[in-house]
mmCIF file of C-alpha atoms in Angstrom:
data_model
loop_
_atom_site.group_PDB
_atom_site.id
_atom_site.type_symbol
_atom_site.label_atom_id
_atom_site.label_comp_id
_atom_site.label_asym_id
_atom_site.label_seq_id
_atom_site.Cartn_x
_atom_site.Cartn_y
_atom_site.Cartn_z
ATOM 1 C CA UNK A 385 89.923 124.233 83.064
ATOM 2 C CA UNK A 386 92.495 125.831 84.933
ATOM 3 C CA UNK A 387 95.301 123.745 85.958
ATOM 4 C CA UNK A 388 96.450 123.759 89.817
ATOM 5 C CA UNK A 389 99.461 125.833 89.566
ATOM 6 C CA UNK A 390 102.610 124.993 91.943
ATOM 7 C CA UNK A 391 104.536 127.901 93.047
ATOM 8 C CA UNK A 392 107.627 128.661 94.929
ATOM 9 C CA UNK A 393 107.668 129.500 98.965
ATOM 10 C CA UNK A 394 104.352 126.874 99.447
ATOM 11 C CA UNK A 395 105.418 125.774 102.659
ATOM 12 C CA UNK A 396 105.385 129.413 103.933
ATOM 13 C CA UNK A 397 102.086 129.913 102.410
ATOM 14 C CA UNK A 398 100.851 126.497 104.304
ATOM 15 C CA UNK A 399 102.153 127.870 107.424
ATOM 16 C CA UNK A 400 100.842 131.138 107.382
ATOM 17 C CA UNK A 401 97.508 129.850 106.528
ATOM 18 C CA UNK A 402 97.737 127.521 109.498
ATOM 19 C CA UNK A 403 97.999 130.666 111.829
ATOM 20 C CA UNK A 404 95.565 132.722 110.069
ATOM 21 C CA UNK A 405 91.550 132.035 110.671
ATOM 22 C CA UNK A 406 89.423 132.507 107.780
ATOM 23 C CA UNK A 407 92.101 131.578 105.067
ATOM 24 C CA UNK A 408 92.320 127.952 104.740
ATOM 25 C CA UNK A 409 93.394 127.739 101.199
ATOM 26 C CA UNK A 410 93.446 129.086 97.571
ATOM 27 C CA UNK A 411 90.426 128.431 95.591
ATOM 28 C CA UNK A 412 90.349 128.556 92.010
ATOM 29 C CA UNK A 413 86.865 127.198 91.418
ATOM 30 C CA UNK A 414 84.918 130.612 90.696
ATOM 31 C CA UNK A 415 82.918 129.644 87.585
ATOM 32 C CA UNK A 416 82.351 133.254 86.402
ATOM 33 C CA UNK A 417 86.220 133.726 86.359
ATOM 34 C CA UNK A 418 86.998 130.194 84.898
ATOM 35 C CA UNK A 419 84.695 131.137 82.027
ATOM 36 C CA UNK A 420 86.270 134.552 81.536
ATOM 37 C CA UNK A 421 89.715 133.515 81.936
ATOM 38 C CA UNK A 422 89.698 130.236 80.075
ATOM 39 C CA UNK A 423 92.818 128.692 78.333
ATOM 40 C CA UNK A 424 94.439 129.916 76.227
ATOM 41 C CA UNK A 425 94.710 132.962 78.494
ATOM 42 C CA UNK A 426 92.946 135.974 76.744
ATOM 43 C CA UNK A 427 94.710 138.750 74.684
ATOM 44 C CA UNK A 428 94.880 142.527 75.840
ATOM 45 C CA UNK A 429 91.976 142.932 73.112
ATOM 46 C CA UNK A 430 89.933 140.184 74.401
ATOM 47 C CA UNK A 431 89.949 141.767 78.189
ATOM 48 C CA UNK A 432 89.076 144.903 76.574
ATOM 49 C CA UNK A 433 85.877 143.384 75.284
ATOM 50 C CA UNK A 434 84.459 142.916 79.209
ATOM 51 C CA UNK A 435 83.362 146.815 80.097
ATOM 52 C CA UNK A 436 82.831 147.111 83.773
ATOM 53 C CA UNK A 437 82.166 150.703 84.669
ATOM 54 C CA UNK A 438 85.341 152.049 85.167
ATOM 55 C CA UNK A 439 84.718 153.191 88.650
ATOM 56 C CA UNK A 440 83.374 149.615 89.747
ATOM 57 C CA UNK A 441 86.209 147.935 91.111
ATOM 58 C CA UNK A 442 83.940 146.413 93.666
ATOM 59 C CA UNK A 443 82.827 143.773 91.580
ATOM 60 C CA UNK A 444 86.384 142.951 90.211
ATOM 61 C CA UNK A 445 87.754 142.917 93.799
ATOM 62 C CA UNK A 446 85.032 140.290 95.003
ATOM 63 C CA UNK A 447 85.680 138.073 91.875
ATOM 64 C CA UNK A 448 89.485 138.132 92.635
ATOM 65 C CA UNK A 449 89.234 137.642 96.166
ATOM 66 C CA UNK A 450 86.972 134.708 95.856
ATOM 67 C CA UNK A 451 88.775 133.167 92.916
ATOM 68 C CA UNK A 452 92.440 133.618 94.020
ATOM 69 C CA UNK A 453 92.647 134.869 97.814
ATOM 70 C CA UNK A 454 90.008 132.490 99.548
ATOM 71 C CA UNK A 455 87.867 135.372 100.610
ATOM 72 C CA UNK A 456 90.708 136.553 102.840
ATOM 73 C CA UNK A 457 90.287 139.968 101.713
ATOM 74 C CA UNK A 458 86.600 140.513 102.744
ATOM 75 C CA UNK A 459 87.574 143.311 105.329
ATOM 76 C CA UNK A 460 89.790 145.249 102.924
ATOM 77 C CA UNK A 461 88.769 148.693 102.068
ATOM 78 C CA UNK A 462 89.287 149.635 98.502
ATOM 79 C CA UNK A 463 89.162 153.510 97.657
ATOM 80 C CA UNK A 464 89.847 155.995 94.672
ATOM 81 C CA UNK A 465 92.067 159.054 95.368
ATOM 82 C CA UNK A 466 92.668 162.069 93.240
ATOM 83 C CA UNK A 467 95.655 162.961 95.495
ATOM 84 C CA UNK A 468 97.647 159.833 94.358
ATOM 85 C CA UNK A 469 99.598 160.991 91.487
ATOM 86 C CA UNK A 470 103.104 159.289 91.988
ATOM 87 C CA UNK A 471 101.913 155.709 92.107
ATOM 88 C CA UNK A 472 98.906 153.948 90.267
ATOM 89 C CA UNK A 473 98.071 152.071 93.577
ATOM 90 C CA UNK A 474 99.112 151.418 97.288
ATOM 91 C CA UNK A 475 98.316 148.898 99.989
ATOM 92 C CA UNK A 476 98.562 150.509 103.372
ATOM 93 C CA UNK A 477 98.516 148.118 106.473
ATOM 94 C CA UNK A 478 97.447 150.002 109.377
ATOM 95 C CA UNK A 479 98.549 148.312 112.373
ATOM 96 C CA UNK A 480 101.375 145.864 113.869
ATOM 97 C CA UNK A 481 102.542 142.413 112.897
ATOM 98 C CA UNK A 482 101.111 140.912 115.927
ATOM 99 C CA UNK A 483 97.653 142.287 115.805
ATOM 100 C CA UNK A 484 95.021 139.976 115.170
ATOM 101 C CA UNK A 485 93.054 141.647 112.281
ATOM 102 C CA UNK A 486 94.789 145.218 111.223
ATOM 103 C CA UNK A 487 92.940 147.428 108.966
ATOM 104 C CA UNK A 488 94.230 147.126 105.185
ATOM 105 C CA UNK A 489 93.377 149.749 102.694
ATOM 106 C CA UNK A 490 93.932 149.443 98.886
ATOM 107 C CA UNK A 491 94.191 152.991 97.340
ATOM 108 C CA UNK A 492 93.953 153.495 93.656
ATOM 109 C CA UNK A 493 95.021 156.658 91.626
ATOM 110 C CA UNK A 494 91.962 158.118 89.760
ATOM 111 C CA UNK A 495 94.120 160.273 87.896
ATOM 112 C CA UNK A 496 96.776 157.863 86.658
ATOM 113 C CA UNK A 497 93.984 155.199 85.879
ATOM 114 C CA UNK A 498 91.232 157.270 84.474
ATOM 115 C CA UNK A 499 92.589 157.058 80.941
ATOM 116 C CA UNK A 500 94.173 153.540 81.174
ATOM 117 C CA UNK A 501 92.811 150.456 79.720
ATOM 118 C CA UNK A 502 90.457 147.763 81.663
ATOM 119 C CA UNK A 503 93.783 145.164 81.504
ATOM 120 C CA UNK A 504 95.950 148.096 83.283
ATOM 121 C CA UNK A 505 93.373 148.599 86.041
ATOM 122 C CA UNK A 506 93.083 144.827 86.722
ATOM 123 C CA UNK A 507 96.862 144.684 86.732
ATOM 124 C CA UNK A 508 97.028 147.172 89.250
ATOM 125 C CA UNK A 509 94.339 145.856 91.471
ATOM 126 C CA UNK A 510 95.591 142.522 91.815
ATOM 127 C CA UNK A 511 99.002 143.815 92.176
ATOM 128 C CA UNK A 512 97.572 145.725 95.641
ATOM 129 C CA UNK A 513 95.547 142.662 96.375
ATOM 130 C CA UNK A 514 98.741 140.525 96.650
ATOM 131 C CA UNK A 515 100.129 142.986 98.957
ATOM 132 C CA UNK A 516 96.832 143.000 101.090
ATOM 133 C CA UNK A 517 96.828 139.131 100.955
ATOM 134 C CA UNK A 518 100.157 138.786 102.284
ATOM 135 C CA UNK A 519 99.371 141.346 105.058
ATOM 136 C CA UNK A 520 96.453 139.296 106.133
ATOM 137 C CA UNK A 521 98.620 136.234 106.309
ATOM 138 C CA UNK A 522 101.110 138.167 108.509
ATOM 139 C CA UNK A 523 104.008 137.211 105.523
ATOM 140 C CA UNK A 524 106.241 140.583 106.055
ATOM 141 C CA UNK A 525 109.064 139.946 103.318
ATOM 142 C CA UNK A 526 112.452 141.757 103.683
ATOM 143 C CA UNK A 527 111.839 143.615 100.440
ATOM 144 C CA UNK A 528 108.685 145.038 99.145
ATOM 145 C CA UNK A 529 108.407 142.579 96.187
ATOM 146 C CA UNK A 530 109.880 139.631 97.411
ATOM 147 C CA UNK A 531 109.967 135.760 96.121
ATOM 148 C CA UNK A 532 106.705 135.266 97.850
ATOM 149 C CA UNK A 533 104.952 138.268 96.382
ATOM 150 C CA UNK A 534 106.506 137.062 93.028
ATOM 151 C CA UNK A 535 105.146 133.588 93.142
ATOM 152 C CA UNK A 536 101.792 134.885 93.613
ATOM 153 C CA UNK A 537 101.729 137.305 90.992
ATOM 154 C CA UNK A 538 103.129 134.570 88.545
ATOM 155 C CA UNK A 539 100.495 132.183 89.901
ATOM 156 C CA UNK A 540 97.615 134.622 88.869
ATOM 157 C CA UNK A 541 99.304 135.666 85.578
ATOM 158 C CA UNK A 542 99.529 132.201 84.638
ATOM 159 C CA UNK A 543 95.782 131.510 85.471
ATOM 160 C CA UNK A 544 94.393 134.678 84.096
ATOM 161 C CA UNK A 545 96.734 136.188 81.132
ATOM 162 C CA UNK A 546 97.311 139.313 83.133
ATOM 163 C CA UNK A 547 100.704 141.018 83.416
ATOM 164 C CA UNK A 548 101.070 141.765 86.888
ATOM 165 C CA UNK A 549 104.423 143.022 87.631
ATOM 166 C CA UNK A 550 106.401 144.552 90.592
ATOM 167 C CA UNK A 551 106.086 148.154 89.288
ATOM 168 C CA UNK A 552 103.683 149.922 87.092
ATOM 169 C CA UNK A 553 105.035 151.605 84.247
ATOM 170 C CA UNK A 554 103.136 154.853 84.343
ATOM 171 C CA UNK A 555 106.370 157.308 84.122
ATOM 172 C CA UNK A 556 104.667 159.626 81.057
ATOM 173 C CA UNK A 557 101.239 159.820 83.372
ATOM 174 C CA UNK A 558 103.424 161.016 86.419
ATOM 175 C CA UNK A 559 105.296 163.251 84.748
ATOM 176 C CA UNK A 560 102.362 165.080 83.115
ATOM 177 C CA UNK A 561 100.478 165.096 86.548
ATOM 178 C CA UNK A 562 103.527 166.640 87.994
ATOM 179 C CA UNK A 563 103.594 169.555 85.448
ATOM 180 C CA UNK A 564 99.564 169.934 85.711
ATOM 181 C CA UNK A 565 99.969 170.075 89.574
ATOM 182 C CA UNK A 566 102.926 172.592 89.214
ATOM 183 C CA UNK A 567 100.140 174.796 87.020
ATOM 184 C CA UNK A 568 97.401 174.084 89.649
ATOM 185 C CA UNK A 569 95.231 172.174 87.211
ATOM 186 C CA UNK A 570 94.727 168.345 87.308
ATOM 187 C CA UNK A 571 91.804 167.160 85.263
ATOM 188 C CA UNK A 572 90.325 164.068 86.587
ATOM 189 C CA UNK A 573 87.070 162.188 86.663
ATOM 190 C CA UNK A 574 84.909 162.284 89.951
ATOM 191 C CA UNK A 575 86.060 159.359 91.757
ATOM 192 C CA UNK A 576 87.812 161.289 94.272
ATOM 193 C CA UNK A 577 88.169 159.307 97.451
ATOM 194 C CA UNK A 578 85.257 157.368 97.136
ATOM 195 C CA UNK A 579 85.282 154.232 99.474
ATOM 196 C CA UNK A 580 84.291 150.643 98.487
ATOM 197 C CA UNK A 581 83.884 149.230 101.922
ATOM 198 C CA UNK A 582 83.521 145.573 101.745
ATOM 199 C CA UNK A 583 82.972 144.783 105.752
ATOM 200 C CA UNK A 584 79.297 145.375 105.654
ATOM 201 C CA UNK A 585 78.553 142.724 103.261
#
């Protein structure tokens, strides 16, 4: 059984939820995830025993959205890209701070993630989901990974055993892809720009 995690900046989160429809609070009662991430936290090797198809972030996204983000991210679009080679993932907020429901898109790098572990894929996906969550709650920190972002990452790391950090350490892959790009040959699996649109469910 996971304990309720008290994290910093909670008053900011509560006020943001109060002014955002459909985001009433953070739920931690998803049975599948509670069984999957039971205490003590799983090791990297244990996480690797759960084999989702590499490109199937749809299922992972749904589970984490329900368990940790109160289903606030239902209308977020997740897509793979072959063109993203300098970062493992991006979260784009396509709108203004005053718009009620601005489009949010999470982009994952197929070239950088195709040979990484399941654990690494989860780290990147949830990292970007935290950005999307704060965008949805209209929380815009002065720095890209501010104290509220770190509080959310800590909360999920404590509950799941993941290692979500502010920056992804994929320097070797980035350098390799830069060399391959210079030689005009980038070997990647066929996940290019496939879009997972959760808005129609």
